[in-house]
Coordinates of C-alpha atoms and ligand atoms in Angstrom, one line a residue:
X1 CA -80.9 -46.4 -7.1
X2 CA -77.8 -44.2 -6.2
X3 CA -74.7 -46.2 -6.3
X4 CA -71.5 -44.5 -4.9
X5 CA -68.2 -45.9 -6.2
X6 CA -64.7 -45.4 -4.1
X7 CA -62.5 -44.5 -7.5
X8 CA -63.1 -43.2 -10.5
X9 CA -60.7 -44.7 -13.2
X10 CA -61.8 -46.8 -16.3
X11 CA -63.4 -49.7 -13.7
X12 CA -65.9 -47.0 -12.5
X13 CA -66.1 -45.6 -16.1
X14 CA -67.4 -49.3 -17.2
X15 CA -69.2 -49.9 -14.2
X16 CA -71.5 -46.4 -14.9
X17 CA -72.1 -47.2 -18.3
X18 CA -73.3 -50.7 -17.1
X19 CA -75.6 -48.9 -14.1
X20 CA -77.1 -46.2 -16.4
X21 CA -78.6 -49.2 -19.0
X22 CA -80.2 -51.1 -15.7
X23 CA -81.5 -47.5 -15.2
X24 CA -79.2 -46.7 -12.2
X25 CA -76.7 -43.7 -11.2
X26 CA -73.5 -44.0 -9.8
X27 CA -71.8 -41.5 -7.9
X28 CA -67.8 -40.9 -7.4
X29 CA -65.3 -40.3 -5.3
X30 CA -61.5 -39.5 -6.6
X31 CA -58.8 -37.4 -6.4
X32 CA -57.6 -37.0 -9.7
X33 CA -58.8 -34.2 -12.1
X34 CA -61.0 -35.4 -15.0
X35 CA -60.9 -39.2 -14.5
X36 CA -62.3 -41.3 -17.2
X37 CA -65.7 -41.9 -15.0
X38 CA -66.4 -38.0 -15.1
X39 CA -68.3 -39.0 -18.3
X40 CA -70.8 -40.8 -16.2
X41 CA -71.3 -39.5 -13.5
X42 CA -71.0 -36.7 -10.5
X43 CA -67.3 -37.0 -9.5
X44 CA -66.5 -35.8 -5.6
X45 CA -63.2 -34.7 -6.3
X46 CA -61.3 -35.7 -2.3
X47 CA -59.1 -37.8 -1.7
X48 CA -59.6 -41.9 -0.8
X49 CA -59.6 -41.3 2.9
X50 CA -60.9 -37.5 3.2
X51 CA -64.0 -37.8 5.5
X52 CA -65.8 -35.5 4.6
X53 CA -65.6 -36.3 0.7
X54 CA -67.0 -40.3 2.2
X55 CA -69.2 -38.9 4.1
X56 CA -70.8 -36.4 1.2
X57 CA -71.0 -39.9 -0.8
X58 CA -72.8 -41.6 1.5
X59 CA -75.2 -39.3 2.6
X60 CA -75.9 -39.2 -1.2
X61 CA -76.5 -43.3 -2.1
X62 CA -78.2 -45.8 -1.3
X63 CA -74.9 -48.7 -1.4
X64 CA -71.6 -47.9 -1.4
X65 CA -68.5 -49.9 -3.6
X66 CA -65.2 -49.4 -5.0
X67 CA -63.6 -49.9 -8.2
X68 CA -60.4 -49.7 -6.4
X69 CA -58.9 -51.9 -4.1
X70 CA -56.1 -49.4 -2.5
X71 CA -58.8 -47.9 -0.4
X72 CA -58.1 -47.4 3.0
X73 CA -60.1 -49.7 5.0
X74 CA -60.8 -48.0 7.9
X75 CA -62.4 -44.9 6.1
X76 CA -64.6 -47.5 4.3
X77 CA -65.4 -49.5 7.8
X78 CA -66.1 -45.9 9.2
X79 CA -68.8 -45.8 6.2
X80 CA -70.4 -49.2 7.5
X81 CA -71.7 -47.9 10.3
X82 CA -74.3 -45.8 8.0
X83 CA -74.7 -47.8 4.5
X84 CA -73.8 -51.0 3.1
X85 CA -70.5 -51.5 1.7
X86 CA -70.2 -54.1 -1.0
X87 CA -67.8 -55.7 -1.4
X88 CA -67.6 -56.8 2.3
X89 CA -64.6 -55.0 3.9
X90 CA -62.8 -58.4 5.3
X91 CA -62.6 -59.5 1.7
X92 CA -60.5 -56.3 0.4
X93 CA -58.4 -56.1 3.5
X94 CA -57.3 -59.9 2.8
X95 CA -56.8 -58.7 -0.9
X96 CA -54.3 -55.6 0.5
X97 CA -52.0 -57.9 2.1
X98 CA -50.8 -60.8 0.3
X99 CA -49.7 -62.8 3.3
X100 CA -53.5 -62.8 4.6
X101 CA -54.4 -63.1 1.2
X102 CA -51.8 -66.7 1.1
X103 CA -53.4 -67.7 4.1
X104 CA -57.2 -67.6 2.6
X105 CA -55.9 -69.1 0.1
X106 CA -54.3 -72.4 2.4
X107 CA -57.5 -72.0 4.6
X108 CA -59.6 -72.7 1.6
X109 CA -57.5 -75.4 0.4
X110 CA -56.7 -73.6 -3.0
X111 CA -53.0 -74.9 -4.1
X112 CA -50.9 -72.0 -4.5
X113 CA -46.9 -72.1 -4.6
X114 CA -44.7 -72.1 -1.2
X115 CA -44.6 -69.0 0.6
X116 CA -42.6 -67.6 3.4
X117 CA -43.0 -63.5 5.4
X118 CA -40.2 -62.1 4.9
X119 CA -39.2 -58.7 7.6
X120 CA -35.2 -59.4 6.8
X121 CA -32.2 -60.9 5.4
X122 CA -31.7 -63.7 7.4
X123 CA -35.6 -64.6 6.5
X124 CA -34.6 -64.2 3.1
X125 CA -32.1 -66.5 3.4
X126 CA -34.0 -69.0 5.5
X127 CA -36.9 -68.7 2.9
X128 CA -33.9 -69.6 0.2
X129 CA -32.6 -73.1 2.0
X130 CA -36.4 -73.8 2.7
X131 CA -38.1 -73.5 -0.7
X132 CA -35.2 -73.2 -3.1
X133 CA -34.4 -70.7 -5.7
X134 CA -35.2 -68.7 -7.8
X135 CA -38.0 -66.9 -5.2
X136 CA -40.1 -63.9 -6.6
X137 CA -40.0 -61.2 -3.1
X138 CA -42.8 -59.1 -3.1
X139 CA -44.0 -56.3 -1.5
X140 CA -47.2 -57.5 0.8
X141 CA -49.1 -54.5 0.5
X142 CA -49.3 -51.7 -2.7
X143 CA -47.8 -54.1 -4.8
X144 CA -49.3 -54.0 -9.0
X145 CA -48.7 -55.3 -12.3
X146 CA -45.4 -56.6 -11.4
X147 CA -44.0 -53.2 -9.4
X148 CA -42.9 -54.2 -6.0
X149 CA -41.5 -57.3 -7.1
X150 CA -37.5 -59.2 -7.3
X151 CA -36.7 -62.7 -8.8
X152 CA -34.3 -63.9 -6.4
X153 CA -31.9 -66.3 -8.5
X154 CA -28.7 -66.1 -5.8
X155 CA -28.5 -66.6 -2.3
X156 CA -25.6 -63.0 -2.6
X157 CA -28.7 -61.1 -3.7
X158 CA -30.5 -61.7 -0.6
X159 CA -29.3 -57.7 0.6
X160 CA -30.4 -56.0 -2.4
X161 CA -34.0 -57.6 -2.7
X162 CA -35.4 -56.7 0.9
X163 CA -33.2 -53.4 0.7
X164 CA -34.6 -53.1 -2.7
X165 CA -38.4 -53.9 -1.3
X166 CA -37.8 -51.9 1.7
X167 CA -36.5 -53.8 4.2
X168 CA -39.6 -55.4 5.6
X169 CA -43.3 -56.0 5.3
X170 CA -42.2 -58.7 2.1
X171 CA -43.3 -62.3 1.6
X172 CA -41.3 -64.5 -0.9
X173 CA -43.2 -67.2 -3.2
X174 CA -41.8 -70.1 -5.2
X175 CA -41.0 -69.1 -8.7
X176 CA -43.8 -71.1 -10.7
X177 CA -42.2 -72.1 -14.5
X178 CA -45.8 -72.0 -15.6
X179 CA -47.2 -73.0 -18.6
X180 CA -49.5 -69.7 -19.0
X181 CA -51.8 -67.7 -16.8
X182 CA -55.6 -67.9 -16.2
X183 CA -58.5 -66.2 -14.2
X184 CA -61.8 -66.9 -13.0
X185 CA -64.4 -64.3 -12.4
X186 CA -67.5 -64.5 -10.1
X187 CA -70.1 -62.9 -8.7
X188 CA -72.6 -63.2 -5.9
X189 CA -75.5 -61.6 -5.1
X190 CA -77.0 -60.2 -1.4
X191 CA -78.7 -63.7 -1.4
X192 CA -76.1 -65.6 -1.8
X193 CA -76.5 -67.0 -5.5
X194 CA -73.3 -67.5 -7.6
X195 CA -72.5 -67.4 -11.1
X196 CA -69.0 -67.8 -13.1
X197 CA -68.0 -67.0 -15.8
X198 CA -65.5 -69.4 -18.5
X199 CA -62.5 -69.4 -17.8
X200 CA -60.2 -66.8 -19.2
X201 CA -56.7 -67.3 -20.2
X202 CA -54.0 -64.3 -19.7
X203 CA -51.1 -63.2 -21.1
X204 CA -48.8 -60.1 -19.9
X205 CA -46.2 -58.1 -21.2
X206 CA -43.6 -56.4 -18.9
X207 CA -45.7 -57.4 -16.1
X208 CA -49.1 -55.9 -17.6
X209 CA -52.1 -57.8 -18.5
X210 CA -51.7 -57.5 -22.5
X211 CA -54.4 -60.0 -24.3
X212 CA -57.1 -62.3 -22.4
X213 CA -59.0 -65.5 -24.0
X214 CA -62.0 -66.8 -23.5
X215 CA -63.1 -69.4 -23.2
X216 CA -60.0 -71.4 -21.9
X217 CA -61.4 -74.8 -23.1
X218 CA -59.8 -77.3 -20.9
X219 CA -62.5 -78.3 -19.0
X220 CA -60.8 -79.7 -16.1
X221 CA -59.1 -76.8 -15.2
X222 CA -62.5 -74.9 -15.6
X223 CA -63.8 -76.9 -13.1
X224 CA -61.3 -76.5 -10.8
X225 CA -61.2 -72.9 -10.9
X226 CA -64.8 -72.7 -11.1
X227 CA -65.0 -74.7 -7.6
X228 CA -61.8 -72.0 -6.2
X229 CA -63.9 -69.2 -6.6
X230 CA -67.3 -70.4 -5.4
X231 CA -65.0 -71.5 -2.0
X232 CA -64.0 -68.2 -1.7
X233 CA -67.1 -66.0 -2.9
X234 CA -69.0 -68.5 0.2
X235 CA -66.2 -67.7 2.8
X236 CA -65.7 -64.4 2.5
X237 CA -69.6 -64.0 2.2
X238 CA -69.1 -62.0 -0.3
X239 CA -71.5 -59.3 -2.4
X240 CA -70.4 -58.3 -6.1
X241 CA -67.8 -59.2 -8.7
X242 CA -64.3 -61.7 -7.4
X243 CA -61.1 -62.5 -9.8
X244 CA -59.1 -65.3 -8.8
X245 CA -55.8 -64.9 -10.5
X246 CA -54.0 -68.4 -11.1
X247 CA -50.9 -69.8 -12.9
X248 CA -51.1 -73.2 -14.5
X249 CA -48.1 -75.2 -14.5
X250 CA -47.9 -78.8 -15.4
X251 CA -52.2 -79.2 -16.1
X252 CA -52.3 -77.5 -12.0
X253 CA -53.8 -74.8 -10.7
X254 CA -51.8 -72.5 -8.2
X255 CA -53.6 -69.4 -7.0
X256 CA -51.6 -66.2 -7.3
X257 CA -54.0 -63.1 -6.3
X258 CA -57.3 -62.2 -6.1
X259 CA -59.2 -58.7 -6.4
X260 CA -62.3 -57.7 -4.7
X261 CA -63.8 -55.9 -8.1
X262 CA -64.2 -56.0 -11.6
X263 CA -60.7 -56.9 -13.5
X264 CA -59.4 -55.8 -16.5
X265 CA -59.3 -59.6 -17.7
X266 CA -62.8 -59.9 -17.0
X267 CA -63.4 -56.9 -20.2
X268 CA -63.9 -59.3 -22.7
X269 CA -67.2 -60.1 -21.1
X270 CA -68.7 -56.6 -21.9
X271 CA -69.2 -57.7 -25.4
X272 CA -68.1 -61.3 -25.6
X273 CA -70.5 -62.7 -22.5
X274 CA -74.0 -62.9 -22.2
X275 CA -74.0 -60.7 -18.8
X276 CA -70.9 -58.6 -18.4
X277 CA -69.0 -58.3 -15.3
X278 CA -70.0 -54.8 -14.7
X279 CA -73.5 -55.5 -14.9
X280 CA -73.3 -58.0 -12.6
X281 CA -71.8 -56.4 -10.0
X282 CA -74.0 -53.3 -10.6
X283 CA -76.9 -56.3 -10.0
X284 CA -75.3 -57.7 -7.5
X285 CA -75.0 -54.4 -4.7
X286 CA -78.0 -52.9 -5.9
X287 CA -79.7 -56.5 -4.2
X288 CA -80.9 -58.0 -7.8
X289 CA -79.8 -62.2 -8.7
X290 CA -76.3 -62.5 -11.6
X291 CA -77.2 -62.3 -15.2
X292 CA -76.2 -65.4 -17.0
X293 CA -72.5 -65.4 -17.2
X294 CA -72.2 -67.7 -20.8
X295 CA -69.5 -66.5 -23.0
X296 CA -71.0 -65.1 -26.8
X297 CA -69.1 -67.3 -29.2
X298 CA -65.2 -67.0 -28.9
X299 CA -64.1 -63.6 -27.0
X300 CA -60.7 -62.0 -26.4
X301 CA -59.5 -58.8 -25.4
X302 CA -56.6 -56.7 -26.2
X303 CA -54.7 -53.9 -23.6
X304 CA -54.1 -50.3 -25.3
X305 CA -51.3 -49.3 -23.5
X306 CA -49.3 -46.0 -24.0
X307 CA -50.8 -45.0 -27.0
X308 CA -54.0 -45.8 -29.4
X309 CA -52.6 -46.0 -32.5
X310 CA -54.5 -44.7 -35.8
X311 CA -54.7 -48.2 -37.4
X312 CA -56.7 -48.8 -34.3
X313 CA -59.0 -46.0 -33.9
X314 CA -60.1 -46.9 -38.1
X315 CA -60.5 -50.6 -37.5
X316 CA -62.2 -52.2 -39.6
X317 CA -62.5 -55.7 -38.2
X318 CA -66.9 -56.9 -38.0
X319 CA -66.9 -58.6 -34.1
X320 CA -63.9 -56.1 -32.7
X321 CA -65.3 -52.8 -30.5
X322 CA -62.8 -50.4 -29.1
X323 CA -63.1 -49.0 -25.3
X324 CA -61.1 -45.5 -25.1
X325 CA -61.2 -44.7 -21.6
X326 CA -60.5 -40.9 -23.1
X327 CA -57.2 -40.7 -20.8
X328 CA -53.8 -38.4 -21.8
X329 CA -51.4 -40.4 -23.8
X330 CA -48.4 -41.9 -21.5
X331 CA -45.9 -44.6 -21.3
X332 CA -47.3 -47.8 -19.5
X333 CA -50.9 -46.2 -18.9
X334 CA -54.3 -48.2 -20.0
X335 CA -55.8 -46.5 -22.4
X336 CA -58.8 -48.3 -23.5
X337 CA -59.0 -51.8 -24.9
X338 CA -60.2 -53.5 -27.8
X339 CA -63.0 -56.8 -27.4
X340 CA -63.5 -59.2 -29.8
X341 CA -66.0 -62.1 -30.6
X342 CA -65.8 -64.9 -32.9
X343 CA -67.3 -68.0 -34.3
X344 CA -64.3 -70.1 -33.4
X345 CA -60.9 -69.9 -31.5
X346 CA -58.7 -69.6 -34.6
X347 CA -60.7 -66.4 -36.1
X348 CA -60.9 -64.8 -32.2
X349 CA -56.4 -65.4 -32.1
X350 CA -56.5 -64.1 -35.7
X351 CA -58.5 -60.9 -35.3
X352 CA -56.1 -60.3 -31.9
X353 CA -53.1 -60.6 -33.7
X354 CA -54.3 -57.9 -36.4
X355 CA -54.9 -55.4 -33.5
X356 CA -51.4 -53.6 -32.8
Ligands
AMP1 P1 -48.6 -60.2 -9.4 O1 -48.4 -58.8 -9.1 O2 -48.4 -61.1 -8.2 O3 -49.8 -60.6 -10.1 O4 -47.4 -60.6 -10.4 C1 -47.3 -60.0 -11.7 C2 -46.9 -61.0 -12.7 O5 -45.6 -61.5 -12.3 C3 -47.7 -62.3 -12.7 O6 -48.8 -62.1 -13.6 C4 -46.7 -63.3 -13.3 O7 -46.6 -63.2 -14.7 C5 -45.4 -62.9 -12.6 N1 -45.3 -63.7 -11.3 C6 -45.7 -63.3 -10.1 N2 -45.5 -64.2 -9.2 C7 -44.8 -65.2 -9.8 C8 -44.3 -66.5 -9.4 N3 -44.3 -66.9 -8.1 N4 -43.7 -67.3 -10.3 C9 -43.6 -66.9 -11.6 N5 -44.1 -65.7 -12.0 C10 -44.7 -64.9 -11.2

C-alpha cells in the first residue's frame, strides 16, 4: 500500500521506516528543502495547503495522514471527498483549538484545570477574580512547546498578556502546581479495536519535552489515563495513533492537550515496547488490528536538542540506540533522540543520566 503523509519532519521520518518493515511506502508532502523523511521516501516539495501538491498526493495513495497537526483543515476535508483521511478530520480540528479541545475534554468528563476564552482585558480580568491567580494565557490556536504562552501572577499584568498574545483568540487555564507530567498513547484501528500503551512519565526543559519514562508504575493513575484515552479514541471515532497529555498534581489526573499523531513522548516505544507507535499507526490506516502495545523491560528516552554531542554519537552504553533525524545543527531544534531499555527502573534513570 501507498501511504501519503501531510509533513515530512522526523514524525514522518519514523513513521516510513516503520511502513517500509510492514512492507509499505509512504509518500510526502512538505515544504521544506531536504526534510529528515527525504530518506524514506518521495517528498512532494508544496506547501501544506497548495492544491495541487494534495491533490498529486492523493491521486498517488491509497490513505492519506499527517504527521503534523498544523495542517489546514479544509485542504485536508477537500482531500475527503476522494480518499480516506486518517486521522479523522474532527479530531485534529478539536486538537488546533484548545478551547474546543477544553470542551472535549469536559464533554468526556476528563478533569482538567479551570478554563475561561479570553478575546480582552476585561476577560482577563474577569478570568482573574473567577479562578484566581497565577493563570497560564495561551494562544488557542498555533500554540507549541510552551510558545504562545504567559503566567499571569498580577491582576496589573492583565495588558501585557493579551497584548503580548495578540489581543484575542486566547483562553486562560488555572496554573496546576503539579507534581510531574505524564502521557498516554493509543491507537485504534478502522474496526474499532484499541490498544494502550503504559503510561509514560514526562519531563521538560524550557518548555520542551526533554526525557520520558516508562513505565510510570502507579497503577491507579494508569488506569485512569488508560480509561481517558479509550473515551476519547471511541468519541472521536478515531483511526491511528492519540496522545493525551496530562499533569498530575496531588495523585489526580488533569488533562492538558492532546495530538492527533505520533508524539515525541511516545519514542521510547520504538525500541522499548513490543509494538511501536509508528507501527501502529502505520497498521492502523492501512486497515490492519494494533500490535501489542507491552513495554520491553524498563524504557526511557532522551531529547537531542541543539546539538548531538561527540560523547553521544560514541556511546557506548548495551540497551541505549540513537535516532539522528540527520537535521542542521540549531539552537532549540530536535535533533534526534536517544532510547533506552533496562532490566529495572534504577539502571533505565541511570543510563539517562549518563546521556548528555
Ligand atoms: P502546552 O503547550 O500547553 O503543552 O504547555 C507547555 C508546558 O507548559 C507544559 O508541558 C507544562 O509544563 C507547562 N504548562 C502548561 N499549562 C500549564 C498549567 N496550566 N499549569 C502549569 N504548567 C503549565
Amino acid at each position: 500500500m501507498r501511504i501519503g503523509i501531510i509533513g515530512a519532519g522526523q514524525l514522518g521520518q519514523m513513521l516510513g521506516i516503520a511502513a517500509r518493515a510492514l512492507g509499505h511506502e509512504c509518500l510526502f508532502l512538505d515544504p521544506s528543502e531536504n526534510p529528515p523523511a527525504s530518506s524514506v521516501g518521495e517528498v512532494i516539495r508544496a506547501p501544506f495547503d497548495d492544491p495541487s501538491g494534495l491533490a498529486e498526493v492523493a491521486a498517488r495513495s491509497d490513505v492519506i495522514t499527517y504527521e503534523f497537526e498544523n495542517v489546514p483543515v479544509d485542504a485536508l476535508r477537500e482531500l475527503e471527498k476522494s480518499i480516506d483521511v486518517f486521522p479523522p478530520l474532527d479530531a485534529l480540528e478539536q486538537a488546533q483549538d484548545r478551547l474546543l479541545e477544553k470542551r472535549l475534554f469536559e464533554s468526556l468528563d476528563i478533569p482538567l484545570p479551570a478554563f475561561c476564552p479570553i478575546d480582552s482585558v476585561e476577560d482577563l480580568e474577569r478570568a482573574a477574580s473567577e479562578i484566581g491567580l497565577p493563570l497560564v494565557v495561551k494562544t488557542r490556536r498555533f500554540g507549541y512547546d510552551g510558545k504562545g504562552q504567559f503566567v499571569l501572577r498580577s491582576i496589573d499584568d492583565c495588558d501585557t498578556a493579551v497584548e503580548q498574545l495578540g489581543g484575542r483568540g486566547l483562553i486562560a487555564e488555572a496554573w496546576v502546581p503539579f507534581d510531574f507530567e505524564v502521557s498516554v498513547i493509543g491507537v485504534r484501528s478502522r474496526d474499532g479495536e484499541i490498544a494502550v500503551w503504559p503510561l509514560t512519565e514526562n519531563r521538560h526543559d524550557n518548555g520542551i519535552l526533554s526525557i520520558s519514562r516508562a513505565p510510570q508504575v502507579d497503577q491507579a493513575l494508569e488506569n485512569q489515563a488508560d480509561d481517558f484515552v479509550r473515551r476519547m479514541l471511541e468519541q472521536l471515532d478515531y483511526v491511528g495513533v492519540l496522545a493525551l497529555e496530562l499533569f498530575v498534581a496531588d495523585g489526580q489526573l488533569l488533562a492538558n492537550e492532546f495530538a492527533p499523531r505520533v508524539h515525541n513522548s511516545g519514542h521510547w516505544t520504538i525500541e522499548g515496547a513490543v509494538t511501536s507507535q509508528f507501527a501502529n499507526h502505520i497498521l492502523a490506516v492501512a486497515g490492519a488490528r494494533p500490535g501489542a502495545t507491552d513495554a520491553r523491560g524498563y524504557a526511557g528516552m532522551r531529547n537531542l536538542i541543539g546539538d548531538i554531542p561527540a560523547a553521544v554519537r560514541q556511546l557506548d552504553m548495551p540497551g541505549a540506540t540513537l535516532h539522528d533525524y540527520g537535521k542542521s545543527p540549531r539552537a532549540g531544534r530536535k535533533l534526534g533522540h536517544v532510547t533506552v531499555v533496562a532490566e529495572s527502573a534504577a539502571q533505565r534513570d541511570e543510563m539517562l543520566e549518563r546521556i548528555m
